[in-house]
N, CA, C and O atoms as a DFTB+ gen file, in Angstrom:
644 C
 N C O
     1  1     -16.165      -1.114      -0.555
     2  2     -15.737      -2.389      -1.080
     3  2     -16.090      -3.507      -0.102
     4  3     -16.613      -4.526      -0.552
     5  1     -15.833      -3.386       1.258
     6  2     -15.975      -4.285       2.219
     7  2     -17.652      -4.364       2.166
     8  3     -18.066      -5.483       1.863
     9  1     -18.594      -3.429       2.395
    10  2     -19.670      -3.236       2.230
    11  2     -20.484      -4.250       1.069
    12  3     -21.370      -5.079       1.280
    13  1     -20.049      -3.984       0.204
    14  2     -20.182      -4.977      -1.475
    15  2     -20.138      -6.401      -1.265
    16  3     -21.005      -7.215      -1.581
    17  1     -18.806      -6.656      -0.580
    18  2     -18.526      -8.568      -0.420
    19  2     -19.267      -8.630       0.422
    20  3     -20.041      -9.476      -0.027
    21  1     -19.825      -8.220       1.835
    22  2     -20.838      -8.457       2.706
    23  2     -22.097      -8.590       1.990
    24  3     -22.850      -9.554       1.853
    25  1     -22.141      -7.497       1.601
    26  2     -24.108      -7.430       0.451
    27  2     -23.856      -9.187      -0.118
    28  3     -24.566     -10.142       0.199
    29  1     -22.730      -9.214      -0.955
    30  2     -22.971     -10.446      -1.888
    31  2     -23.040     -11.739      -0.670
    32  3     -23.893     -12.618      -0.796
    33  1     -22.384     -11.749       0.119
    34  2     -22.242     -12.929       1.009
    35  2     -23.747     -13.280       1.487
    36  3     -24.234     -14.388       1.264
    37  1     -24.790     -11.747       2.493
    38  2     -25.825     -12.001       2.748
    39  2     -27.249     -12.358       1.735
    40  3     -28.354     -12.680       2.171
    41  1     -26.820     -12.180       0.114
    42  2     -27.437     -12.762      -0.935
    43  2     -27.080     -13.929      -0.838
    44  3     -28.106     -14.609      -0.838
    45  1     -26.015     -14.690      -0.737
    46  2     -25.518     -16.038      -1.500
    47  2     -24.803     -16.027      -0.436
    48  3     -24.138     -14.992      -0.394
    49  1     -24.542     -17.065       0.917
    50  2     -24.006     -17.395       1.714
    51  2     -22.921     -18.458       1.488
    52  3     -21.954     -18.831       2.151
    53  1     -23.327     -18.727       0.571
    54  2     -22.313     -20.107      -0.009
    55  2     -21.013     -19.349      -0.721
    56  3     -19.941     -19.953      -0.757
    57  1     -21.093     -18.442      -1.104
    58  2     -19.973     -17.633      -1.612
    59  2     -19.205     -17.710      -0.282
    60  3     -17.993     -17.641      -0.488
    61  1     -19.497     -17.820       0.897
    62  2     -18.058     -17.399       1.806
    63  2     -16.751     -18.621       1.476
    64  3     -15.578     -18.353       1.735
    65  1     -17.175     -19.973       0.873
    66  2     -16.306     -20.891       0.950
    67  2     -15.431     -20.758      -0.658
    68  3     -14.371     -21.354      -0.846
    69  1     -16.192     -19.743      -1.884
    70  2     -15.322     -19.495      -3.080
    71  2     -14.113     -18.904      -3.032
    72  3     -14.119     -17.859      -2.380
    73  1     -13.010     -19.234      -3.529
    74  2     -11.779     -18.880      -3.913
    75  2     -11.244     -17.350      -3.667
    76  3     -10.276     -16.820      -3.122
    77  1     -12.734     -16.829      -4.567
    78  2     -12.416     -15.299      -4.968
    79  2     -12.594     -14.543      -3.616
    80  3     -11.809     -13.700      -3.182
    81  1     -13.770     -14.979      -2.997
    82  2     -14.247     -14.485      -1.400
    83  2     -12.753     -14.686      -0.381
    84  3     -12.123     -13.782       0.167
    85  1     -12.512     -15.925      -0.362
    86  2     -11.434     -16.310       0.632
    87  2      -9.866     -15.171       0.087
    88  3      -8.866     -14.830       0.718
    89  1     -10.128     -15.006      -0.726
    90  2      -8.764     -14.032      -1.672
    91  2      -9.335     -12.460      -0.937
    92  3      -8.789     -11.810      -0.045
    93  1     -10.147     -12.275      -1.411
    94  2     -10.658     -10.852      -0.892
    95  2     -10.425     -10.900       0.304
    96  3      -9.411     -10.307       0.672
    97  1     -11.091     -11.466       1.132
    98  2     -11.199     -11.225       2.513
    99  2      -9.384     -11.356       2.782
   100  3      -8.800     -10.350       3.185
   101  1      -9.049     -11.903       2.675
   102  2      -7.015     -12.234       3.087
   103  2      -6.127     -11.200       2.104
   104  3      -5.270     -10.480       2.616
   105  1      -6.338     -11.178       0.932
   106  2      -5.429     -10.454       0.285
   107  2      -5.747      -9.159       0.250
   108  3      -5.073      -8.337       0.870
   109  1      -7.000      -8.755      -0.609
   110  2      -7.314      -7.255      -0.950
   111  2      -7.697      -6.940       0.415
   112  3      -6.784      -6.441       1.073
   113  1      -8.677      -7.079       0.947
   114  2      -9.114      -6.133       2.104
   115  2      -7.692      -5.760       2.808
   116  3      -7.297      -4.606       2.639
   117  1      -7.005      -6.522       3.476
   118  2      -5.707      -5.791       4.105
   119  2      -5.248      -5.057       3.384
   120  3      -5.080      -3.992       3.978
   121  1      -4.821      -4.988       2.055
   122  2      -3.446      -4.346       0.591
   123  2      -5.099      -2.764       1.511
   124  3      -4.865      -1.874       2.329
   125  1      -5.869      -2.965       1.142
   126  2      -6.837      -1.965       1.051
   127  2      -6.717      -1.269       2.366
   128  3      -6.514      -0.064       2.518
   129  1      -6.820      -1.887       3.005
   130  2      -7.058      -1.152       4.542
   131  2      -5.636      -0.512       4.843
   132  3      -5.737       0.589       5.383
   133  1      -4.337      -0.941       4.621
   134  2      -3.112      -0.608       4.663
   135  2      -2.890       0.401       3.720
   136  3      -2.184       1.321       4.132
   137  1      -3.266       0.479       2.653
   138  2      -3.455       1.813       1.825
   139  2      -4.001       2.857       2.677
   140  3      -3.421       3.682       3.384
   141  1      -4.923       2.704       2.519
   142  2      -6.031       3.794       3.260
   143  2      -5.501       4.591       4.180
   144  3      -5.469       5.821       4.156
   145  1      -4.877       3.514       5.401
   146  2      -4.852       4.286       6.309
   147  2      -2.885       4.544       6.160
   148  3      -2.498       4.439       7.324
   149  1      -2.163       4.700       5.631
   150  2      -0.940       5.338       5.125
   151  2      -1.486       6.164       4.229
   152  3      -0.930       7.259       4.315
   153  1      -2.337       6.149       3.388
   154  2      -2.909       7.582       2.726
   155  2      -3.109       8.894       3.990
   156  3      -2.730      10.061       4.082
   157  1      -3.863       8.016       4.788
   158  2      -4.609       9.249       5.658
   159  2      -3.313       9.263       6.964
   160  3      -3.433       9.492       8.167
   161  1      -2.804       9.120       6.624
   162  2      -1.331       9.022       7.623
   163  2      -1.789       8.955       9.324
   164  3      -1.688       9.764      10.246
   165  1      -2.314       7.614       9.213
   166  2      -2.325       7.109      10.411
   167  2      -1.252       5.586      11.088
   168  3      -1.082       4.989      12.151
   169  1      -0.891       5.552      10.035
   170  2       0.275       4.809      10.129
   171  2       1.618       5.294      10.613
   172  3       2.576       5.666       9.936
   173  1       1.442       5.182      12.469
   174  2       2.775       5.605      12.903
   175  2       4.035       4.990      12.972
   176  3       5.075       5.373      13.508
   177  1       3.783       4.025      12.371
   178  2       5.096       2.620      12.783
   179  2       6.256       3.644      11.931
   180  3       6.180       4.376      10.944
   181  1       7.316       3.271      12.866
   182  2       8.332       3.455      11.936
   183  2       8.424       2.652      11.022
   184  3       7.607       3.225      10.302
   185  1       8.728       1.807      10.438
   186  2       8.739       0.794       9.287
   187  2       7.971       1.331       8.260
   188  3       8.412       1.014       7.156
   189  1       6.733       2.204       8.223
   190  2       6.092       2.768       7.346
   191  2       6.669       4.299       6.770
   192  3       6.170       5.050       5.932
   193  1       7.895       4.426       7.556
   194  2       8.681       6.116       7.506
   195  2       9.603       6.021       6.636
   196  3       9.980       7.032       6.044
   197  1      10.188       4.709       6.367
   198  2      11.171       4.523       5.566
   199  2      10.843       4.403       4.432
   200  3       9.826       3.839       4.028
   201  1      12.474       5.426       3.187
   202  2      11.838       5.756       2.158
   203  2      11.699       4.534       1.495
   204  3      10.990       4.697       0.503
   205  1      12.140       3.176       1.643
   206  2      12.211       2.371       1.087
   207  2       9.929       1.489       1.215
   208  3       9.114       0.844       0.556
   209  1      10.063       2.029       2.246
   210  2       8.528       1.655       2.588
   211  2       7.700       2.263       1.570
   212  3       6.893       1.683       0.843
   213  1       8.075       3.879       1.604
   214  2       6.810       4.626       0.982
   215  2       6.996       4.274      -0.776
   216  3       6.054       3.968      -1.507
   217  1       8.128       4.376      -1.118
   218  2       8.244       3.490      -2.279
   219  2       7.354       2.248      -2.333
   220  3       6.687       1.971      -3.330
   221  1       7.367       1.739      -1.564
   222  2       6.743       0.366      -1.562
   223  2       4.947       0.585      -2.047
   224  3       4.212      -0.077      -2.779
   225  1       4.772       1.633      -1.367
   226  2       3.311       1.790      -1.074
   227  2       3.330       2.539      -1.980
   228  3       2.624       2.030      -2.850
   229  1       3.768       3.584      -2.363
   230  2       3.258       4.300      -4.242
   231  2       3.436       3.316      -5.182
   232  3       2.667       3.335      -6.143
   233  1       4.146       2.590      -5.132
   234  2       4.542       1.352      -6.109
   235  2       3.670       0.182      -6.212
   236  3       3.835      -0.663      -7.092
   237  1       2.440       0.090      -5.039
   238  2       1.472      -0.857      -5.165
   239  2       0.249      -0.180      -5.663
   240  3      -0.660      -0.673      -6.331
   241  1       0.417       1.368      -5.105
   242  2      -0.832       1.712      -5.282
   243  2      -0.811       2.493      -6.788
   244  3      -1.828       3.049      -7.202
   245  1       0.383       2.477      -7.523
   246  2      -0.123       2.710      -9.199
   247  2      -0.187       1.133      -9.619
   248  3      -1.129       0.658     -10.254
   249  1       0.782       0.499      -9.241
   250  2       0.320      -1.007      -9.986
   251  2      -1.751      -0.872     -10.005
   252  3      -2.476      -0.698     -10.985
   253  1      -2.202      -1.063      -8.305
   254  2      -3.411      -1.053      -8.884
   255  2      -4.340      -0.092      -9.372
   256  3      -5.540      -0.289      -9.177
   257  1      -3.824       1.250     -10.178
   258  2      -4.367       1.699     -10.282
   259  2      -3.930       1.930     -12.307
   260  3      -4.191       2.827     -13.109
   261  1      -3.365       0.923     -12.393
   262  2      -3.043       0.640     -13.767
   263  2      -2.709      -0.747     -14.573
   264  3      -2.048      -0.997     -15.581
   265  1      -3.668      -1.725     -13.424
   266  2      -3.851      -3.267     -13.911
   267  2      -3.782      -3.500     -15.494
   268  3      -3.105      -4.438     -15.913
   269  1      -4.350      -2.809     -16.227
   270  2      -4.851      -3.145     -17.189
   271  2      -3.268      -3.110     -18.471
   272  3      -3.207      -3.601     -19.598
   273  1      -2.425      -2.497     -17.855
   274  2      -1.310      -2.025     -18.551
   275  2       0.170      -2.762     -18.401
   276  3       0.534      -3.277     -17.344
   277  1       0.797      -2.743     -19.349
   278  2       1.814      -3.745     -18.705
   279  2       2.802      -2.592     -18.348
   280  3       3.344      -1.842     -19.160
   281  1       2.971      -2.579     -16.708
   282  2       4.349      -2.114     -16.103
   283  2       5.333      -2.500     -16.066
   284  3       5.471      -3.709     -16.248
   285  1       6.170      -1.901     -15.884
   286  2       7.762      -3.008     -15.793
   287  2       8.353      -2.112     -14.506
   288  3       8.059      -1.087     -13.891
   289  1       9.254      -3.036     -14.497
   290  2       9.942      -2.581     -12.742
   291  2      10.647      -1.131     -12.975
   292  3      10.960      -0.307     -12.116
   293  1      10.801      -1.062     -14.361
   294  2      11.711       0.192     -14.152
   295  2      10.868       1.211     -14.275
   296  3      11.287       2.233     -13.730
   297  1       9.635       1.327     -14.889
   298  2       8.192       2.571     -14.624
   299  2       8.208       2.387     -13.140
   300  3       8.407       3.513     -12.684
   301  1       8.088       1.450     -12.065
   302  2       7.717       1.627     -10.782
   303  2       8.908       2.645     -10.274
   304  3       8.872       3.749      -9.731
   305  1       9.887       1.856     -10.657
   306  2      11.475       2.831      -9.993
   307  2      11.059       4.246      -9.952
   308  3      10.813       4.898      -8.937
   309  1      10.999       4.739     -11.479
   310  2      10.610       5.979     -11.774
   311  2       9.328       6.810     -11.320
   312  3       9.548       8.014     -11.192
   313  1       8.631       6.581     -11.176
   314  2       7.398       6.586     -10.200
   315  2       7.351       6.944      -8.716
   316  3       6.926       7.787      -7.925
   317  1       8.125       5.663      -8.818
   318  2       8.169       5.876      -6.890
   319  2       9.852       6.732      -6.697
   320  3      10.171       6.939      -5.526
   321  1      10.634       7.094      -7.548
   322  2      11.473       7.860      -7.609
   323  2      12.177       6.728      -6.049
   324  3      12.261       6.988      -4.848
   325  1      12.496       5.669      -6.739
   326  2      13.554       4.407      -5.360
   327  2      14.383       3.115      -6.574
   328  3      14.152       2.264      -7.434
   329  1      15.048       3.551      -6.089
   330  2      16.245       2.551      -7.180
   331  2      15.784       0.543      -6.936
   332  3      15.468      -0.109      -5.940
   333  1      15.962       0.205      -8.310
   334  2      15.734      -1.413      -8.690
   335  2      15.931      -2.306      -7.088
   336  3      15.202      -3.171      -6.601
   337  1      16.862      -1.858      -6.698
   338  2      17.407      -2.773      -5.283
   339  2      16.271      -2.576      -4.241
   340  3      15.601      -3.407      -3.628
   341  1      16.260      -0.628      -4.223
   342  2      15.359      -0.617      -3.022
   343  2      13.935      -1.248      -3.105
   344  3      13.479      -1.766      -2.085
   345  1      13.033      -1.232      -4.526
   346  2      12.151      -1.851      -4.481
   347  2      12.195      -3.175      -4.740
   348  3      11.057      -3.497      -5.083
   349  1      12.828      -4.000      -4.753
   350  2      13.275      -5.125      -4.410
   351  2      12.931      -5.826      -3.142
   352  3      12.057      -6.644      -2.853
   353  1      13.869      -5.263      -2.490
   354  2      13.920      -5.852      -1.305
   355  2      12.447      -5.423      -0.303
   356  3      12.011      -6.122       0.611
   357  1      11.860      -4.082      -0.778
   358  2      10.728      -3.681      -0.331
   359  2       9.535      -5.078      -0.366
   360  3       8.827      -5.612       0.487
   361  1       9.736      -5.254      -1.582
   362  2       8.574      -6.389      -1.975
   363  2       8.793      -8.087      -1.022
   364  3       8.054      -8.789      -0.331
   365  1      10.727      -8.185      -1.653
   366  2      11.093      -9.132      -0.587
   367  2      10.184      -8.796       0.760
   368  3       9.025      -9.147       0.983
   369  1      10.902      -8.157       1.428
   370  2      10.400      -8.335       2.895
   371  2       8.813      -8.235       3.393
   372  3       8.445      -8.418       4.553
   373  1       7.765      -7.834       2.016
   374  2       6.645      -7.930       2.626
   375  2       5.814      -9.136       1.762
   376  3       4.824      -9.757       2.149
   377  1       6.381      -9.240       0.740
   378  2       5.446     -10.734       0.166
   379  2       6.230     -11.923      -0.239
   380  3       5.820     -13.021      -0.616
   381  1       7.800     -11.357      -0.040
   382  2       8.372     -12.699      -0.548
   383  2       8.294     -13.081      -1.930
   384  3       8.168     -14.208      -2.408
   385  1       8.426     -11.513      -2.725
   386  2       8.002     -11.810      -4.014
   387  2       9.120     -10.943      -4.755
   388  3       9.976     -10.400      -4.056
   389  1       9.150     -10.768      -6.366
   390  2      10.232      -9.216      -6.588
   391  2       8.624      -8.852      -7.041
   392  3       7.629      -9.576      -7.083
   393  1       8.813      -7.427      -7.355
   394  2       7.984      -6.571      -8.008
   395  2       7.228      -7.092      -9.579
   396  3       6.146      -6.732     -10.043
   397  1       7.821      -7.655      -9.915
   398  2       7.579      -8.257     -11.441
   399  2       6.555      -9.494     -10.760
   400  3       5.430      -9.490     -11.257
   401  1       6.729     -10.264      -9.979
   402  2       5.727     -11.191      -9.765
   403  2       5.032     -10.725      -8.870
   404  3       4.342     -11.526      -8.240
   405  1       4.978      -9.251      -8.506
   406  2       3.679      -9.143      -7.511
   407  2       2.851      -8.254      -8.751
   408  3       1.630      -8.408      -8.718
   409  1       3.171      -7.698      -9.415
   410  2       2.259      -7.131     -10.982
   411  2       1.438      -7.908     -11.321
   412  3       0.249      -7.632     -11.477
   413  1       2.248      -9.638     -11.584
   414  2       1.679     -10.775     -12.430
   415  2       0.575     -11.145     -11.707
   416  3      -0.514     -11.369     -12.237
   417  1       0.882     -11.260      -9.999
   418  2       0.073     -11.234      -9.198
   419  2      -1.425     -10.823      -9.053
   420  3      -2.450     -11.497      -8.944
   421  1      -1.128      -9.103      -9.100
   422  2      -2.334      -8.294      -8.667
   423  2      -2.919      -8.508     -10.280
   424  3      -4.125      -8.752     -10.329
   425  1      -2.223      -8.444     -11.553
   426  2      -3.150      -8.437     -12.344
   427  2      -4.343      -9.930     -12.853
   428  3      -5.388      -9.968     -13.503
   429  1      -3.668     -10.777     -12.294
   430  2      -3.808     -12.264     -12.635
   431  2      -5.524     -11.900     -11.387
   432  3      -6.696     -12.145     -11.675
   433  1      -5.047     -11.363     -10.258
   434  2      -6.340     -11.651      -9.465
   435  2      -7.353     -10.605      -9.886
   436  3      -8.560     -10.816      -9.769
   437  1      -6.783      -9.295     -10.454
   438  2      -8.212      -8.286     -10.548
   439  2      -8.452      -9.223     -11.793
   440  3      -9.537      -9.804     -11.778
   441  1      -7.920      -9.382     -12.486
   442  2      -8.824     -10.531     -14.134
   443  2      -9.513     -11.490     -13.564
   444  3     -10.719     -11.556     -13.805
   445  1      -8.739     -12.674     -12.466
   446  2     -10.102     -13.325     -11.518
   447  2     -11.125     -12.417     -11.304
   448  3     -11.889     -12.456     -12.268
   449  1     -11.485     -11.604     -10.456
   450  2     -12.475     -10.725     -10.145
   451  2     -13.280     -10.428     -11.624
   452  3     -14.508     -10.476     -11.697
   453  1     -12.619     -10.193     -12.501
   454  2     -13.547      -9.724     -13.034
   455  2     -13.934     -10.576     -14.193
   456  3     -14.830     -10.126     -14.906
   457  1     -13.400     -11.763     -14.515
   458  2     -13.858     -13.460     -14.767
   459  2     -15.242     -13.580     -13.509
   460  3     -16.424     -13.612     -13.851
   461  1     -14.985     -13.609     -12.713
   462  2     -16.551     -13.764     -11.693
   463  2     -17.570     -13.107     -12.034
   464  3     -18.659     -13.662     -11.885
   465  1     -17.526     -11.714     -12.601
   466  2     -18.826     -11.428     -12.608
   467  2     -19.120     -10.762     -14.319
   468  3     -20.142     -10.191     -14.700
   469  1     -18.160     -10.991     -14.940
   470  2     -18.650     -10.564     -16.434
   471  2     -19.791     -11.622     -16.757
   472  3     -20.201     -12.645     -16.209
   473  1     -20.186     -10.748     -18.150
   474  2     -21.011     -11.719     -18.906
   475  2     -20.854     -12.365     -19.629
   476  3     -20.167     -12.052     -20.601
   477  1     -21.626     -14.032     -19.452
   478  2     -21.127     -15.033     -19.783
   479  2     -21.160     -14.943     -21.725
   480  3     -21.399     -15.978     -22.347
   481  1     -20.889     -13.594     -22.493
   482  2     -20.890     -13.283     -23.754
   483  2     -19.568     -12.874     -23.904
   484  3     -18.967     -12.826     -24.978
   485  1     -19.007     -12.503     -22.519
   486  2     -17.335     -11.796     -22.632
   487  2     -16.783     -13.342     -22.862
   488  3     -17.338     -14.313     -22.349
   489  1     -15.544     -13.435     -23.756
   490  2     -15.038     -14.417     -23.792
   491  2     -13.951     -14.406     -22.884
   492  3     -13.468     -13.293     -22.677
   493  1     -13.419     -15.420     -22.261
   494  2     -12.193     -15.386     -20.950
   495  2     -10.944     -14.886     -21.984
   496  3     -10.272     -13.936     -21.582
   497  1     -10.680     -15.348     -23.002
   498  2      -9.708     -14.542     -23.796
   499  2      -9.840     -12.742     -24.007
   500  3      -8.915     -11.957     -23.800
   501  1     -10.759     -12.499     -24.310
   502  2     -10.853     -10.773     -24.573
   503  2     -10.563     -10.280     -23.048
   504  3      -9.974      -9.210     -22.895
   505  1     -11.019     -11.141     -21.778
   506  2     -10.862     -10.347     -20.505
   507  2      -9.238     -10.458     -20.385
   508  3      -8.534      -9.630     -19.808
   509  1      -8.772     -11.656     -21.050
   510  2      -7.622     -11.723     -20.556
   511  2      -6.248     -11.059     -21.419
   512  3      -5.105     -11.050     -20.962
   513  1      -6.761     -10.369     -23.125
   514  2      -6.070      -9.611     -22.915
   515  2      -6.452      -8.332     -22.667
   516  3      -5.489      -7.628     -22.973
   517  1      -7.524      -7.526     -22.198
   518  2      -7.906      -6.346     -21.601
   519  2      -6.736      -5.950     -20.377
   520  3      -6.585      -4.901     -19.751
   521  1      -5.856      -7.477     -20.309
   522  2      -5.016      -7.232     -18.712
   523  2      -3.851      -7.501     -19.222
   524  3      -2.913      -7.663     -18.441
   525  1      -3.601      -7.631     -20.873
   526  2      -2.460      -7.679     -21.048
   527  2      -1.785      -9.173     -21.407
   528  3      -0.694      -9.339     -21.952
   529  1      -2.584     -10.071     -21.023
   530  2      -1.967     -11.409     -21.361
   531  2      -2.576     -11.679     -22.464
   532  3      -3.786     -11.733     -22.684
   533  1      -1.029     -11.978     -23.677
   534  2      -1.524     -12.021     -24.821
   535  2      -1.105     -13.541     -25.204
   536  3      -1.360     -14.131     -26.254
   537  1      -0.574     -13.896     -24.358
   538  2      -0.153     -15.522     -25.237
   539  2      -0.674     -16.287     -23.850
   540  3      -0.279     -16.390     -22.688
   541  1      -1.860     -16.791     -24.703
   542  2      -2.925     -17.332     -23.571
   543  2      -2.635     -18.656     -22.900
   544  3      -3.253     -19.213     -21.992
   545  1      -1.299     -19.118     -23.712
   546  2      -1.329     -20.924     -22.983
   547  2      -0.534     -20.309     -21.974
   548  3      -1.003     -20.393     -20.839
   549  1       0.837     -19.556     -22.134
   550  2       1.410     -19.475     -20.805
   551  2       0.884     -18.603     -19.349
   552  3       1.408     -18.664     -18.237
   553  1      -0.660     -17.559     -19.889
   554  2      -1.492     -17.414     -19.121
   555  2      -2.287     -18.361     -18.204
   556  3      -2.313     -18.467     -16.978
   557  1      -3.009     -19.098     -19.318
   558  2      -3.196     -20.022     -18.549
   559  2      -2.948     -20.892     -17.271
   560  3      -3.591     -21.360     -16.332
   561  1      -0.798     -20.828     -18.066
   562  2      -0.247     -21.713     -16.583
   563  2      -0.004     -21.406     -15.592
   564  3       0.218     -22.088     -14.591
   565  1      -0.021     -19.560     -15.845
   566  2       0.189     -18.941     -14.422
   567  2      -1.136     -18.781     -13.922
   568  3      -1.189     -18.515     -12.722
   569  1      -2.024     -18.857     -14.420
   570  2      -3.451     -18.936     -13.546
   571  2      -3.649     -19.390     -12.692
   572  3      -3.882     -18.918     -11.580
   573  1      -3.541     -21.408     -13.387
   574  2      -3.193     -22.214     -12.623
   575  2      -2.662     -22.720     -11.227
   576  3      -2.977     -23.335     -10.208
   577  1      -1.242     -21.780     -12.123
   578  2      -0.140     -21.777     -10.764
   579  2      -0.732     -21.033      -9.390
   580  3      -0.628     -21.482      -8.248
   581  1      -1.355     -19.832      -9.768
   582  2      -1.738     -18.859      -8.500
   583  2      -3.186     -19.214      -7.975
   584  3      -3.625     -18.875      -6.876
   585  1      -3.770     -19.851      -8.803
   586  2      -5.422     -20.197      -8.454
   587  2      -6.178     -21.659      -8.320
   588  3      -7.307     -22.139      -8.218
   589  1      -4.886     -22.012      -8.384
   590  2      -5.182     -24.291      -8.651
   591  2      -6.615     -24.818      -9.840
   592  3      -7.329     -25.817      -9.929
   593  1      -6.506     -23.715     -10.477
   594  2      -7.702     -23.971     -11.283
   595  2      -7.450     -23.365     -12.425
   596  3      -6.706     -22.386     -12.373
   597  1      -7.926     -23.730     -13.564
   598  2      -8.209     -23.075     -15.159
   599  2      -9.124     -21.987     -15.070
   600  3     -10.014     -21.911     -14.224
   601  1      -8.844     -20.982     -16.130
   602  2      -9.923     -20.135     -15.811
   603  2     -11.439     -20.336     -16.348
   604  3     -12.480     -19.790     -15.982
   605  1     -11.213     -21.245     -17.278
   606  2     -12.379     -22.082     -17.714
   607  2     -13.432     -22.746     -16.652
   608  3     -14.653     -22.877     -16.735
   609  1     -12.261     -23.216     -15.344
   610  2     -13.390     -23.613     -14.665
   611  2     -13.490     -22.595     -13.740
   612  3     -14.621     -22.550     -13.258
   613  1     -12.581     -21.594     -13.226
   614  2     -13.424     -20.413     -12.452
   615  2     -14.816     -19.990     -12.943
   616  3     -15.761     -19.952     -12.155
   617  1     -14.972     -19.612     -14.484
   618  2     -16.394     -19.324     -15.076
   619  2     -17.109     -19.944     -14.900
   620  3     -18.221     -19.429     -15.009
   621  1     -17.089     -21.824     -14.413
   622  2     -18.042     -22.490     -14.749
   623  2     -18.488     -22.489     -12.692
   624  3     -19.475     -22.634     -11.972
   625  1     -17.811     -22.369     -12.632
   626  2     -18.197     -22.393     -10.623
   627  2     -18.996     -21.210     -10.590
   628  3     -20.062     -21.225      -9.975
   629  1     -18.495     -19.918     -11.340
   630  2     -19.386     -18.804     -10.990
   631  2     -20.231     -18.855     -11.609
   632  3     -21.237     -18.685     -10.920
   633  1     -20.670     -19.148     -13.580
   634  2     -21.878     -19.743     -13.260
   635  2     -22.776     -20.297     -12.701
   636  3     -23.912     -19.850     -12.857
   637  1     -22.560     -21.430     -11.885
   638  2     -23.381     -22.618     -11.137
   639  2     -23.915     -21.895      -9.644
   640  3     -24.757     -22.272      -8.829
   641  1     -22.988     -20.635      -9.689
   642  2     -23.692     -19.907      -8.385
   643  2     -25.032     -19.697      -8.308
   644  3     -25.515     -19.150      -7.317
């Protein structure tokens, strides 16, 4: 993955100053690299031992591995087998978010991502409900809210690339 945004950067250098680049590099690459290496249990911190942690981390890593679907907090509970509170406060203390707005979150940005490079024949509506958002004005406003932009004009910037 890291490999990929490099390839695209040394094609198109001007991509390092886009939205989606500056998101990758800050958001996903860490969520990614922090996976990885608690997969491969190199993560000795205590803070990563607690069951309230590892909850945390099965609970991000089916969110992204089921963007396309609408979860609700109580599939994560069940999942990560950690009660409403504990994943709660899990999310509190690492994004300052509950679980329900870090979903809205990760799914709002893999649909960015993949608004960047579909074809300009996909309509931004069909991508956007492929992710589940079906009532497109209040999509819209959370777009907005998380991306300072319409997704209308994300397409038109990645066109002009």
């Amino acid at each position: 993955y890291i490999q990929h945004l490099f390839d695209r950067i040394n094609m198109n250098p001007a991509l390092k100053e886009s939205p989606g680049f500056i998101n990758n590099i800050t958001v996903k690459v860490p969520s990614l690299l922090i996976n990885y290496l608690d997969k491969q249990r190199l993560l000795t911190l205590p803070e990563f031992n607690r069951k309230r942690d590892i909850a945390f981390h099965s609970s991000v890593d089916y969110i992204e591995k089921n963007l396309k679907r609408n979860i609700s907090v109580k599939e994560l509970c069940m999942n990560s087998s950690a009660s409403l509170r504990s994943l709660e406060m899990a999310f509190e203390e690492r994004y300052n978010i509950s679980p329900k707005a870090y979903i809205k979150a990760a799914r709002l940005n893999q649909f960015r991502r993949e608004l960047q490079y579909a074809p300009k024949s996909k309509k931004i509506s069909e991508i956007a409900q492929d992710y589940g958002f079906h009532h497109l004005g209040q999509f819209s406003q959370d777009y907005k809210k998380l991306f300072g932009e319409l997704p209308r004009e994300t397409r038109k910037a990645c066109m002009a690339e």
